PDB file of C-alpha atoms in Angstrom:
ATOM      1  CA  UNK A   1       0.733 -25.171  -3.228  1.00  0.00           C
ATOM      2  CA  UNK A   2      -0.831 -22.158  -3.750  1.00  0.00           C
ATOM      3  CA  UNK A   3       1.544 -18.465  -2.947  1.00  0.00           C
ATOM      4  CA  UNK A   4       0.175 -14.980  -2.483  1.00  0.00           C
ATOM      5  CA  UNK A   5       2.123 -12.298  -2.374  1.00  0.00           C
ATOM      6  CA  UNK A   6       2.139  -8.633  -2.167  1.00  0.00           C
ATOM      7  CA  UNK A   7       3.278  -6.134   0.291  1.00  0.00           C
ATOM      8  CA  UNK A   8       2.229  -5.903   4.013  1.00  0.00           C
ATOM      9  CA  UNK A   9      -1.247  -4.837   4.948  1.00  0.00           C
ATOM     10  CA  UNK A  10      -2.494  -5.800   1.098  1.00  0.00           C
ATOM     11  CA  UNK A  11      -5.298  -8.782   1.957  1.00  0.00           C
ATOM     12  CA  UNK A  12      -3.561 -11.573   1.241  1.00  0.00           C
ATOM     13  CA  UNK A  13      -5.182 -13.685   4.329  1.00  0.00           C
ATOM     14  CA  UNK A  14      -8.606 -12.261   3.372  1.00  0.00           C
ATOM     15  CA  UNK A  15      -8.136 -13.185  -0.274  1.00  0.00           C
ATOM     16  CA  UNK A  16      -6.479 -16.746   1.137  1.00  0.00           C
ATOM     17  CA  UNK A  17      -9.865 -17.200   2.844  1.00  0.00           C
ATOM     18  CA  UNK A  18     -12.386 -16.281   0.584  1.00  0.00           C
ATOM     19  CA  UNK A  19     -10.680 -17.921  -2.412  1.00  0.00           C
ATOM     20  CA  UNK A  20      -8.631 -21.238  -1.284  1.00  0.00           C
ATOM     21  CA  UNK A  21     -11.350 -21.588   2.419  1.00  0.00           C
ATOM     22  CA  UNK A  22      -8.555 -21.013   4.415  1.00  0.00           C
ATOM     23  CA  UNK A  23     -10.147 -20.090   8.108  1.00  0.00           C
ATOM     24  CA  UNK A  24      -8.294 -18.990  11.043  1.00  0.00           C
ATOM     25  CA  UNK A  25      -7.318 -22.658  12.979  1.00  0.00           C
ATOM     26  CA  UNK A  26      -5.746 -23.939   9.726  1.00  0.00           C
ATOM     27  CA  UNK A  27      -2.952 -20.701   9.977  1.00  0.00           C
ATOM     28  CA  UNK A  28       0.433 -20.692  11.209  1.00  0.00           C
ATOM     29  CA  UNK A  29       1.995 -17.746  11.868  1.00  0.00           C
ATOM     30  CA  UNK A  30       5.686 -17.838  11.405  1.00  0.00           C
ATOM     31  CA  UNK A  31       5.958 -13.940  12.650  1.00  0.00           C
ATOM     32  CA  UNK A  32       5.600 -15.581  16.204  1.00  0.00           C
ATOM     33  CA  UNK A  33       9.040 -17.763  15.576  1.00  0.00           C
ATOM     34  CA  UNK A  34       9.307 -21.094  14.547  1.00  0.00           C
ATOM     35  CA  UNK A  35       7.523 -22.777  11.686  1.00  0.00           C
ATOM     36  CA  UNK A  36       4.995 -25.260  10.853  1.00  0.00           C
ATOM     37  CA  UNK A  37       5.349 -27.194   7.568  1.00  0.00           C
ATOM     38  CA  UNK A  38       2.254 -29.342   8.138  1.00  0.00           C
ATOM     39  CA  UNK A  39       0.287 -26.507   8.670  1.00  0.00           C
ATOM     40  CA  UNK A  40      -2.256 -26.126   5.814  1.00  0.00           C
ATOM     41  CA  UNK A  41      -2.056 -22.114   5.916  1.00  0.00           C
ATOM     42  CA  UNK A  42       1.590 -20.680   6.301  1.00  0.00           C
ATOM     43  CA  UNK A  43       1.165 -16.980   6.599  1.00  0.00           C
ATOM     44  CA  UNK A  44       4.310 -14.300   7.013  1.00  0.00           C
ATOM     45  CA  UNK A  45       6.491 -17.297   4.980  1.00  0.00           C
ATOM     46  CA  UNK A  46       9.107 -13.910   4.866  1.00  0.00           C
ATOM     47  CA  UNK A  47       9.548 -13.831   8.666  1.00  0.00           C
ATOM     48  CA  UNK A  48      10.411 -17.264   8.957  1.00  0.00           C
ATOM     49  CA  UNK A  49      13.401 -16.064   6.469  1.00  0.00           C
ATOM     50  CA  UNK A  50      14.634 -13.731   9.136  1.00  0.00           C
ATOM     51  CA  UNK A  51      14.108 -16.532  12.229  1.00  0.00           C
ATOM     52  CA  UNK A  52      16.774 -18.782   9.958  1.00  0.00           C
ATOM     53  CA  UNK A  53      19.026 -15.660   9.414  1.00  0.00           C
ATOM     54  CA  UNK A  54      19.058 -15.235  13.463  1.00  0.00           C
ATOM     55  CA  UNK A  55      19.911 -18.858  13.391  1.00  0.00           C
ATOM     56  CA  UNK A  56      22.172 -18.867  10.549  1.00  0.00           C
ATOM     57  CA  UNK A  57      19.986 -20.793   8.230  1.00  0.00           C
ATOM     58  CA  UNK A  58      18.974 -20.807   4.796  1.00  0.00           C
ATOM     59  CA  UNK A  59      15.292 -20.729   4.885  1.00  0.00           C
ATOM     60  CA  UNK A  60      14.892 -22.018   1.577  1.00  0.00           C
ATOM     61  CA  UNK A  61      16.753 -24.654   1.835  1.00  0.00           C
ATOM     62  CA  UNK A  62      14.459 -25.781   4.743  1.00  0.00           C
ATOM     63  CA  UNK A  63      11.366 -24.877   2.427  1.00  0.00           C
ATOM     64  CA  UNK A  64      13.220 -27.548  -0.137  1.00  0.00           C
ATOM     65  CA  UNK A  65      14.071 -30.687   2.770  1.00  0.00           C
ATOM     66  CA  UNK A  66      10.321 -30.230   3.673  1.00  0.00           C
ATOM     67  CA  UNK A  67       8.677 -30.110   0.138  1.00  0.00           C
ATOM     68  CA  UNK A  68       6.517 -32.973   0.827  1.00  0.00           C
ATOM     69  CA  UNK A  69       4.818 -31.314   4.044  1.00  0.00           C
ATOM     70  CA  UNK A  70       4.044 -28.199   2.242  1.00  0.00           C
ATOM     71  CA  UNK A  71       3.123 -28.838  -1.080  1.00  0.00           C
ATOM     72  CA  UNK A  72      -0.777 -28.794  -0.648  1.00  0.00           C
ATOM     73  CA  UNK A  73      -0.656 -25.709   1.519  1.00  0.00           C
ATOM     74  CA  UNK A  74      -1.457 -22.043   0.932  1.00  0.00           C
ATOM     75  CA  UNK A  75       1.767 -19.895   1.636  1.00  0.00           C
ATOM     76  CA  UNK A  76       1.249 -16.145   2.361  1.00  0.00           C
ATOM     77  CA  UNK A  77       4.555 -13.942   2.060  1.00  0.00           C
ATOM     78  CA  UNK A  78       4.805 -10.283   2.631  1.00  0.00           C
ATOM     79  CA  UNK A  79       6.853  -8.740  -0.264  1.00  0.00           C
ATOM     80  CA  UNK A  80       9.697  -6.914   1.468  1.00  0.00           C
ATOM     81  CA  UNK A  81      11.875  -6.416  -1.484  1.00  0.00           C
ATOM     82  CA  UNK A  82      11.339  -2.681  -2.895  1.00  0.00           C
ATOM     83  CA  UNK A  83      12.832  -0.608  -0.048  1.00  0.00           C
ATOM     84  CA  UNK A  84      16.021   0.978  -0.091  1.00  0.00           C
ATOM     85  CA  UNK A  85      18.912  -1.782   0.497  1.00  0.00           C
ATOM     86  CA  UNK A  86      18.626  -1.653   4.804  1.00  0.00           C
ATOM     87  CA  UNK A  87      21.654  -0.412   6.781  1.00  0.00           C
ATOM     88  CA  UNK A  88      21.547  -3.123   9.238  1.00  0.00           C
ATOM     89  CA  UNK A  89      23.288  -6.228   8.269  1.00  0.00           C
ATOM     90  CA  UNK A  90      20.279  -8.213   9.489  1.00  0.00           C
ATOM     91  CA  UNK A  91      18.162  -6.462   7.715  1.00  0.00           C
ATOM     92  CA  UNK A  92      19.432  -7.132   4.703  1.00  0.00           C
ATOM     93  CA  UNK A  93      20.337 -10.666   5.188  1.00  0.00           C
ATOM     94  CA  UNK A  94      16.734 -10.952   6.073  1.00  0.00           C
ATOM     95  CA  UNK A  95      15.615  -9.509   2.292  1.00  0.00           C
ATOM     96  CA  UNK A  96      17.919 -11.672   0.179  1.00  0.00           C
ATOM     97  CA  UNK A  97      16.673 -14.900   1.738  1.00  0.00           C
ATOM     98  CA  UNK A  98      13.147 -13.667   1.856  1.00  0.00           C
ATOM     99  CA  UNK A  99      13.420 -12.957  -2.043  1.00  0.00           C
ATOM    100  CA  UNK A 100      15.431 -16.492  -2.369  1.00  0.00           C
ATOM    101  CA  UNK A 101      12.734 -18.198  -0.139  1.00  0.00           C
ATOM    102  CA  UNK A 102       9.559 -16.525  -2.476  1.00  0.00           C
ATOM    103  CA  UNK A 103      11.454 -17.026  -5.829  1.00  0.00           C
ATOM    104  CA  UNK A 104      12.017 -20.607  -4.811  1.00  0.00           C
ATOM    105  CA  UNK A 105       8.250 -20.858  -3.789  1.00  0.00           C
ATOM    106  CA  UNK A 106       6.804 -19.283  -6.388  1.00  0.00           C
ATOM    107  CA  UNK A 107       9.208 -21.934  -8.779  1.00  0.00           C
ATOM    108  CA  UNK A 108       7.166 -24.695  -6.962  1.00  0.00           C
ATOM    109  CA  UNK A 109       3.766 -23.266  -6.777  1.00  0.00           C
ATOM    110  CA  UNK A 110       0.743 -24.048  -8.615  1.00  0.00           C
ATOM    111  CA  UNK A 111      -0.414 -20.242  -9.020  1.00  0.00           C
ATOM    112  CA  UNK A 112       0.865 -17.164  -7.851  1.00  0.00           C
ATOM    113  CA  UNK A 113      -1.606 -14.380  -6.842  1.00  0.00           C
ATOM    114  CA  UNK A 114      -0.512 -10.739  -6.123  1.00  0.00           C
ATOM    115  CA  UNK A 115      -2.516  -8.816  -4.214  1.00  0.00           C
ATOM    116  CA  UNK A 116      -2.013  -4.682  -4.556  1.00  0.00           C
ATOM    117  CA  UNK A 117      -4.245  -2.855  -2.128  1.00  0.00           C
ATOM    118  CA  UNK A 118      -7.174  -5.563  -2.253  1.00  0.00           C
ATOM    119  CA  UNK A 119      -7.234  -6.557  -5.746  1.00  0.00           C
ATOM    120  CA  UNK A 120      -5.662  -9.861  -6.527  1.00  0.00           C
ATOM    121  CA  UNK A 121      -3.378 -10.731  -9.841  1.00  0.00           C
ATOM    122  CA  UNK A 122      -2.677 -14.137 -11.087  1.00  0.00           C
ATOM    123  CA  UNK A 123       0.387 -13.472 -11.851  1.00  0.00           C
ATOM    124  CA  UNK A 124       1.185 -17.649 -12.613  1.00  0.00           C
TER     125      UNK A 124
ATOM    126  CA  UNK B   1     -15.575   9.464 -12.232  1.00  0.00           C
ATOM    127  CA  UNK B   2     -13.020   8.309  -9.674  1.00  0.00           C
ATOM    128  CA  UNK B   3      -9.438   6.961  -9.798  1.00  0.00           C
ATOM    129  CA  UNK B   4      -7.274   5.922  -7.327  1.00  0.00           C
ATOM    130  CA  UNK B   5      -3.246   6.031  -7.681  1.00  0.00           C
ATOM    131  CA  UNK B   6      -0.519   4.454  -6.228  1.00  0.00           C
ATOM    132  CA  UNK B   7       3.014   2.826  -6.484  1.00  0.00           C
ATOM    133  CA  UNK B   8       6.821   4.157  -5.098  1.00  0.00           C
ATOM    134  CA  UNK B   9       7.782   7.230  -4.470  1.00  0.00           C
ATOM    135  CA  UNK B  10       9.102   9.683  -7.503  1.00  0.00           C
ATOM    136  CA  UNK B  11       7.756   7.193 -10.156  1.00  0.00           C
ATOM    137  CA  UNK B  12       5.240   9.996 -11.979  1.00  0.00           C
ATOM    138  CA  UNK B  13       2.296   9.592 -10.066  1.00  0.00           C
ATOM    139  CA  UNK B  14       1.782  13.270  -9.398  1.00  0.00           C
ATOM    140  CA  UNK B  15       1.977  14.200 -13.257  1.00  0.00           C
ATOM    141  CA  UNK B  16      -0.573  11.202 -14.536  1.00  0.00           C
ATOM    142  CA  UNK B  17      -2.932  12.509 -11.863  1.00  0.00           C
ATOM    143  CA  UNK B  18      -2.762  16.093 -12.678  1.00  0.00           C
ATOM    144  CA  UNK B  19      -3.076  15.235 -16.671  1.00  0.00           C
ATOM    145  CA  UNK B  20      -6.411  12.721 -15.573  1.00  0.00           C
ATOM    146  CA  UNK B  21      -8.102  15.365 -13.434  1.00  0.00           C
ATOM    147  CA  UNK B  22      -7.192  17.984 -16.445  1.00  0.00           C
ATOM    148  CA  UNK B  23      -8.601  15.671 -18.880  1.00  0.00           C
ATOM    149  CA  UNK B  24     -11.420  14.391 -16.811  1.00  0.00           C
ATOM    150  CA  UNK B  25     -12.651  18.174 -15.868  1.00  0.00           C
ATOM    151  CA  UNK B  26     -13.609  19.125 -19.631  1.00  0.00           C
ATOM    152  CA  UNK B  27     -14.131  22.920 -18.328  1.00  0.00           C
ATOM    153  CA  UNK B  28     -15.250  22.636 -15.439  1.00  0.00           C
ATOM    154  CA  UNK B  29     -13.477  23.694 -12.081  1.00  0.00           C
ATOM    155  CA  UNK B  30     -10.723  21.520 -11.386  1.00  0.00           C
ATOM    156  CA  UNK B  31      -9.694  21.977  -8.011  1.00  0.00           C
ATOM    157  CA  UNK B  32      -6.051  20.758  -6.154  1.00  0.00           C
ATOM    158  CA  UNK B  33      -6.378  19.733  -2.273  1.00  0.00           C
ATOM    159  CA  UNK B  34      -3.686  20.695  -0.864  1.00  0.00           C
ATOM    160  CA  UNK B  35      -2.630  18.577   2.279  1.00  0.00           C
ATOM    161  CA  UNK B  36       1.019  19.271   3.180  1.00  0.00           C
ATOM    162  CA  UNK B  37       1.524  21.236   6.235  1.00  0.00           C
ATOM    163  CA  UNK B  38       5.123  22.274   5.968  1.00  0.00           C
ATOM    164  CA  UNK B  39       7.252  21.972   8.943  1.00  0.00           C
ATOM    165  CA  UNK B  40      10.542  23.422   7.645  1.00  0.00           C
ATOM    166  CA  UNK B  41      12.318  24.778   4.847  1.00  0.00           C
ATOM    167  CA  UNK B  42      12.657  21.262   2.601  1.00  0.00           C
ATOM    168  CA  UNK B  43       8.873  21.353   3.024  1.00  0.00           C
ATOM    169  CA  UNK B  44       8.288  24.989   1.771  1.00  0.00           C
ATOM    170  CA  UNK B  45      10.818  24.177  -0.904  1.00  0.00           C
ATOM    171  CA  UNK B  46       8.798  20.916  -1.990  1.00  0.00           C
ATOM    172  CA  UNK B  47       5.960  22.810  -1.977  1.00  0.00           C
ATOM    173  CA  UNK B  48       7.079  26.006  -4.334  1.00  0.00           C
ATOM    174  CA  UNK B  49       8.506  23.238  -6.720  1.00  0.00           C
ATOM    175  CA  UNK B  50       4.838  21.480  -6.757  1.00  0.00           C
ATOM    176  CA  UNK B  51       3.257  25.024  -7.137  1.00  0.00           C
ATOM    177  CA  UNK B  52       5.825  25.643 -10.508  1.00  0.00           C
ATOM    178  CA  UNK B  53       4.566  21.868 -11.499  1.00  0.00           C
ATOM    179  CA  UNK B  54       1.064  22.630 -11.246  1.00  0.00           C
ATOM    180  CA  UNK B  55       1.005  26.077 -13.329  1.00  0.00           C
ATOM    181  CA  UNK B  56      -0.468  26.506 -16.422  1.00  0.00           C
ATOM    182  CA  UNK B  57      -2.830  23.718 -15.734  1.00  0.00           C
ATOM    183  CA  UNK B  58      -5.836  25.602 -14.586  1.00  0.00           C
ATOM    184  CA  UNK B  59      -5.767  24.412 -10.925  1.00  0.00           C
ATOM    185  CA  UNK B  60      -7.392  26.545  -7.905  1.00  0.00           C
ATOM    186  CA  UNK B  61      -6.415  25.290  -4.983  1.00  0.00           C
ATOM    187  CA  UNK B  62      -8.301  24.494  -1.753  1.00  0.00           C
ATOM    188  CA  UNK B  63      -6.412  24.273   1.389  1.00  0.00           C
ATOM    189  CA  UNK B  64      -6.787  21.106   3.353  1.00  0.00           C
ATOM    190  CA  UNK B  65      -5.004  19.482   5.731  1.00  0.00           C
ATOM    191  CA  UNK B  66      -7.798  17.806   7.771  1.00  0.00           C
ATOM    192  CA  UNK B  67     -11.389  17.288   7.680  1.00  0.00           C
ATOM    193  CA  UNK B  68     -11.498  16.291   3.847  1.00  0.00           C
ATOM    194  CA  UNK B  69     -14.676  17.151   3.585  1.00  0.00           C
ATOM    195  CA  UNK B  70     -15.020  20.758   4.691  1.00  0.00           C
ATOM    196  CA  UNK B  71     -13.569  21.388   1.274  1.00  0.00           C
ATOM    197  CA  UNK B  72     -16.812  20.895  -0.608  1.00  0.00           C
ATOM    198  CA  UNK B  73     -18.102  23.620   1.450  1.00  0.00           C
ATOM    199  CA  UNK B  74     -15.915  26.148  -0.266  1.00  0.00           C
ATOM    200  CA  UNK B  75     -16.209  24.377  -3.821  1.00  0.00           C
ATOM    201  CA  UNK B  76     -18.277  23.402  -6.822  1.00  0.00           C
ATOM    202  CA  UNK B  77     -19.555  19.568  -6.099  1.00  0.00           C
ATOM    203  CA  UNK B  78     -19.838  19.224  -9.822  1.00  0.00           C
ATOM    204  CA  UNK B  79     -15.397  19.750 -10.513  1.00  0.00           C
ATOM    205  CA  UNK B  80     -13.029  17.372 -10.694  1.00  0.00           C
ATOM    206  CA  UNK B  81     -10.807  16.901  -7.420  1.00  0.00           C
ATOM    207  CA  UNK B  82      -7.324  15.905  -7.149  1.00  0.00           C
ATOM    208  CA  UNK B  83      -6.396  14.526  -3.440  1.00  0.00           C
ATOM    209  CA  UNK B  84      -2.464  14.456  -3.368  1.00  0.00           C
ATOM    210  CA  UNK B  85      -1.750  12.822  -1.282  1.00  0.00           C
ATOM    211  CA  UNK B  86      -3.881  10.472   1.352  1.00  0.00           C
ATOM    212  CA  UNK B  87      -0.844   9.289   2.972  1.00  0.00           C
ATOM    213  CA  UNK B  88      -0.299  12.781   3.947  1.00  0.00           C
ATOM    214  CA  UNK B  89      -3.892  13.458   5.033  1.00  0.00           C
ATOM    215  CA  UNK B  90      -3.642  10.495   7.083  1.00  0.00           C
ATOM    216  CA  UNK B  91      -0.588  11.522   8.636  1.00  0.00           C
ATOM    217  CA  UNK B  92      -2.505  15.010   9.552  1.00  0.00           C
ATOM    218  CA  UNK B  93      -5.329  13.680  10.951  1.00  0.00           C
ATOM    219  CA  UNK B  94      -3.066  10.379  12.519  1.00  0.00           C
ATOM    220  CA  UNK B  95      -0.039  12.481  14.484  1.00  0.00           C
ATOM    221  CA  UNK B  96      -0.835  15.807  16.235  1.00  0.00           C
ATOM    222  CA  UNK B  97       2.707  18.346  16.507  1.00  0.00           C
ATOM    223  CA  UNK B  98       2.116  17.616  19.910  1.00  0.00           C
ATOM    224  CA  UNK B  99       3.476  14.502  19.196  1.00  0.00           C
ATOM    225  CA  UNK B 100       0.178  12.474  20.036  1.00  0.00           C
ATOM    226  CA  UNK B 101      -1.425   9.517  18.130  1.00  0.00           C
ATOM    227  CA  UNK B 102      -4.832   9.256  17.014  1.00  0.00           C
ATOM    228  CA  UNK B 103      -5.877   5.483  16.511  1.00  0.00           C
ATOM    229  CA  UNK B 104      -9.221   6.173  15.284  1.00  0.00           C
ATOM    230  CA  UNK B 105      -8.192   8.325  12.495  1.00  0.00           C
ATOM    231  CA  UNK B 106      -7.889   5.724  10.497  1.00  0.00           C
ATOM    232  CA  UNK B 107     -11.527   4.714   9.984  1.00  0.00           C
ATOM    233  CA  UNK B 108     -12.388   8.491  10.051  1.00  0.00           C
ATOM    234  CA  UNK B 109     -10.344   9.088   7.236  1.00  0.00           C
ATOM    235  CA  UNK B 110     -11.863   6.042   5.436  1.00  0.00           C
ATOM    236  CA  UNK B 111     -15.286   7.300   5.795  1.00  0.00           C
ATOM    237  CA  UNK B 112     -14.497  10.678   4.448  1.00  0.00           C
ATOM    238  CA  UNK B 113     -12.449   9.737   1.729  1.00  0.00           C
ATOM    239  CA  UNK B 114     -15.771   7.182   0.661  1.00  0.00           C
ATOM    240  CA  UNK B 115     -17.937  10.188   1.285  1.00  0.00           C
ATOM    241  CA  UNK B 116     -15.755  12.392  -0.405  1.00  0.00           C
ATOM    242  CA  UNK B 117     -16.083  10.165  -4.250  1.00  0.00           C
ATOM    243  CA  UNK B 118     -19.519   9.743  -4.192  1.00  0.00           C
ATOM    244  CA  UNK B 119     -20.232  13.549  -3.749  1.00  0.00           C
ATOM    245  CA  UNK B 120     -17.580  14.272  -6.386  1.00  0.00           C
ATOM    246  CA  UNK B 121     -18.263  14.390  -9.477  1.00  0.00           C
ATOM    247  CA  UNK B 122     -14.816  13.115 -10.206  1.00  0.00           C
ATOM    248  CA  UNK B 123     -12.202  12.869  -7.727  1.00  0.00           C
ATOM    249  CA  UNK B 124      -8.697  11.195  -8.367  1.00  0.00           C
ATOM    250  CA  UNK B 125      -6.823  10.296  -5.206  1.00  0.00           C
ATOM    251  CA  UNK B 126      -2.804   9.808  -5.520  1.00  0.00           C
ATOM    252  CA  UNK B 127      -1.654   7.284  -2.475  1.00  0.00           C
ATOM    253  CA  UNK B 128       1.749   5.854  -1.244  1.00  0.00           C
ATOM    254  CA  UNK B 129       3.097   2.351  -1.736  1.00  0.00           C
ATOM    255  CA  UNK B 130       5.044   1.811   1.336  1.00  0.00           C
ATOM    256  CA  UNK B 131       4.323  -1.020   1.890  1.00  0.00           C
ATOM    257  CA  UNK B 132       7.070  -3.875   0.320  1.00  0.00           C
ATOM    258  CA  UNK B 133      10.366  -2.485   2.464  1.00  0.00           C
ATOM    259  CA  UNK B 134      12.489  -4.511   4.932  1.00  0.00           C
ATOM    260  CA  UNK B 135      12.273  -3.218   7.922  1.00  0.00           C
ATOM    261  CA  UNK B 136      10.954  -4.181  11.382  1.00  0.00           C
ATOM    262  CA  UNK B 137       9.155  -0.373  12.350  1.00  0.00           C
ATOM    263  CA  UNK B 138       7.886   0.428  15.451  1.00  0.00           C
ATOM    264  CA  UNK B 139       4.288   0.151  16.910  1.00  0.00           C
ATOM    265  CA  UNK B 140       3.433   3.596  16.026  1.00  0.00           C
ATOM    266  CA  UNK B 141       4.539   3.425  12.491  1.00  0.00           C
ATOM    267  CA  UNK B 142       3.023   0.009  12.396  1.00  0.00           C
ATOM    268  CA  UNK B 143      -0.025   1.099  13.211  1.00  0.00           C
ATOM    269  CA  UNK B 144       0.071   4.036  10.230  1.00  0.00           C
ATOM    270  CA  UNK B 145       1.224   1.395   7.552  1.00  0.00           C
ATOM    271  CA  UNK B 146      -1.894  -0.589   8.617  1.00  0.00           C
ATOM    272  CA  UNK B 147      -4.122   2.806   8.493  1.00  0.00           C
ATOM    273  CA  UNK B 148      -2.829   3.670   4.896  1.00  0.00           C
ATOM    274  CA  UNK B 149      -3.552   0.234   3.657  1.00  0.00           C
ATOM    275  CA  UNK B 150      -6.936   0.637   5.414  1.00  0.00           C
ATOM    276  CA  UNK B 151      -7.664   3.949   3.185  1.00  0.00           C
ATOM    277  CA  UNK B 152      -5.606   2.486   0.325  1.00  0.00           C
ATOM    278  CA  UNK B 153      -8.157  -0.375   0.581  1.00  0.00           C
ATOM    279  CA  UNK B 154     -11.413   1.261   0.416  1.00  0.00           C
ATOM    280  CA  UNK B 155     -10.586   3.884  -2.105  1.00  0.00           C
ATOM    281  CA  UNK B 156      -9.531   1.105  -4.287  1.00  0.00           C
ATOM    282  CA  UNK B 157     -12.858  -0.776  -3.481  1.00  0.00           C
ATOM    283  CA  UNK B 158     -15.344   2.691  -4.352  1.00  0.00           C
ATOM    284  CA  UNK B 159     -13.373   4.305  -7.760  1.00  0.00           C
ATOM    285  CA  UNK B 160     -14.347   3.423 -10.860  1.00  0.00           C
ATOM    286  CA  UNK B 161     -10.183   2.700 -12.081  1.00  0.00           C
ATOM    287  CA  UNK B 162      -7.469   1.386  -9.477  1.00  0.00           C
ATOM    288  CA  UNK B 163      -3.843   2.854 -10.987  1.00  0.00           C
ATOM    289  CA  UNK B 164      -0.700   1.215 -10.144  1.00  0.00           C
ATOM    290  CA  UNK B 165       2.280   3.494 -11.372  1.00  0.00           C
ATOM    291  CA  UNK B 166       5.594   2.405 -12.122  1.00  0.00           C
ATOM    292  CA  UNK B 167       9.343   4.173 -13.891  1.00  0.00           C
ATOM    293  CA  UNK B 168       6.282   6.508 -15.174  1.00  0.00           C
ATOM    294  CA  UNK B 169       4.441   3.656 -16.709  1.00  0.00           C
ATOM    295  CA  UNK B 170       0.846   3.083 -15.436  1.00  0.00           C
ATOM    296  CA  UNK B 171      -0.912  -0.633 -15.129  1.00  0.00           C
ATOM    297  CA  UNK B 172      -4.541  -1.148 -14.505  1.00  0.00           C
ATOM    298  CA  UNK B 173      -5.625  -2.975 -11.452  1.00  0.00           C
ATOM    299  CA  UNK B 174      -9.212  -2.427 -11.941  1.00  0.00           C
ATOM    300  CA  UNK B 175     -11.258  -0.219 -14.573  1.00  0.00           C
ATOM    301  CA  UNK B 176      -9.546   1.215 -17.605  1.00  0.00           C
ATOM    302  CA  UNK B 177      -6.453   3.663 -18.020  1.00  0.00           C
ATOM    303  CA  UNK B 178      -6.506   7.090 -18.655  1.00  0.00           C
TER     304      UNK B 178
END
């Protein structure tokens, strides 16, 4: 499994595409609700963090009971971490699991590439 | 010569672009855009504060809030040009005090700001990272995020060094340090 990273609006689905030939039909979008685990390109992994919080899940413990569905894809997470701590309760439940889904992913992955405004970074 | 600065806010990237556009001008006229149109009295204290921060370092300053390039027609092509800040020049040329929304400004903006560093002979442009916060925003601000990362994107694409800066500390995403 390959993760990218970086925050929103950085190229991380251009960069998925022109480096691991991801093309649109092999995408699932998980900011539309719901997940796909077979899907070869999982992008917005961090929303899928806030659909278990609204159903009072742990989204990486879902990420761990489907390892062997996912481990050959290319996951895509926004990095929603460097805000101020939200006011909303939601909100906030929604960027500790999102930083316990992507440190749990990024445990698993084979590389780790962070894009910051276009330019990517191996960063493992 | 062209560099192109971002990272959080109040982490030092006003004062590392102001020392690189002192250091890159070697003499010749360094010029500050200024893009803040102040709206009330934290504004007009912001801006007296930046004025103090900017003294003593040979700055004239050219006064513009839109239409980036207009501000070549009133200056020497051959300075250096500090552009602080494009998230505020998008936000001019984005939201009207009207209160209405240009879409297209985005890709305007992009084309000047392109425009803008190959006429200059150096130009360093300080950005916003606001882009790594949880929040769900609305359409409008949505649709600015996206426009930011558009110009954030193709200034980071046409300068010579891509800046990220950090607690003060300044990492190379492209091109050397300064």
């Amino acid at each position: 499994m390959h993760l990218v990273i970086g925050g929103a609006y950085q190229g991380k689905l251009r960069y998925a595409m022109e480096h691991f030939g991801v093309t649109p039909e092999l995408v699932f979008d998980c900011s539309e609700g719901g997940i796909d685990f077979d899907a070869p390109c999982i992008v917005h992994g961090e929303r899928y963090a806030l659909t278990c919080v609204r159903e009072g899940r742990e989204a990486s413990d879902d990420f761990r009971a489907q390892r062997e569905r996912w481990r050959n894809a290319v996951i895509l997470c926004d990095d929603i971490s460097c805000g101020v701590v939200p006011i909303d309760p939601e909100m906030r439940a929604w960027r500790e699991a999102s930083g316990r889904l992507v440190n749990y992913l990024a445990g698993e992955a084979e590389s780790v590439t962070r894009l910051f405004c276009s330019i990517p970074q191996v960063i493992k | 010569m062209t560099v192109f600065l971002s990272g959080g806010a109040k982490n030092g990237k006003s004062y590392h672009a102001q020392r690189i556009s002192k250091a890159l001008s070697r003499g010749a006229p360094l010029y500050y855009i200024a893009t803040m149109i102040p709206h009330d009295s934290e504004d007009n204290a912001r801006i007296a504060r930046h004025l103090r921060e900017r003294e003593g370092w040979g700055f004239e300053t050219l006064e513009c809030p839109v239409r980036l390039l207009s501000c070549l027609d009133c200056s020497d092509s051959r300075g250096t040009f500090l552009l602080d800040s494009v998230t505020a020049l998008l936000s001019n040329e984005m939201f009207s005090p009207e209160g209405e929304i240009d879409r297209s400004a985005p890709e305007r903006v992009v084309r000047e700001l392109t425009e803008f560093a190959a006429r200059a002979a150096n130009a360093v442009f300080v950005s916003d990272f606001i882009y790594s916060d949880a929040m769900l925003y609305d359409e409008m601000t949505e649709a600015y995020r996206k426009g930011l990362a558009l110009c954030d994107a193709a200034l980071a694409r046409c300068c010579d060094s891509v800046i990220e800066v950090s607690g003060g500390v300044m990492t190379a995403h492209k091109g050397v340090l300064l």
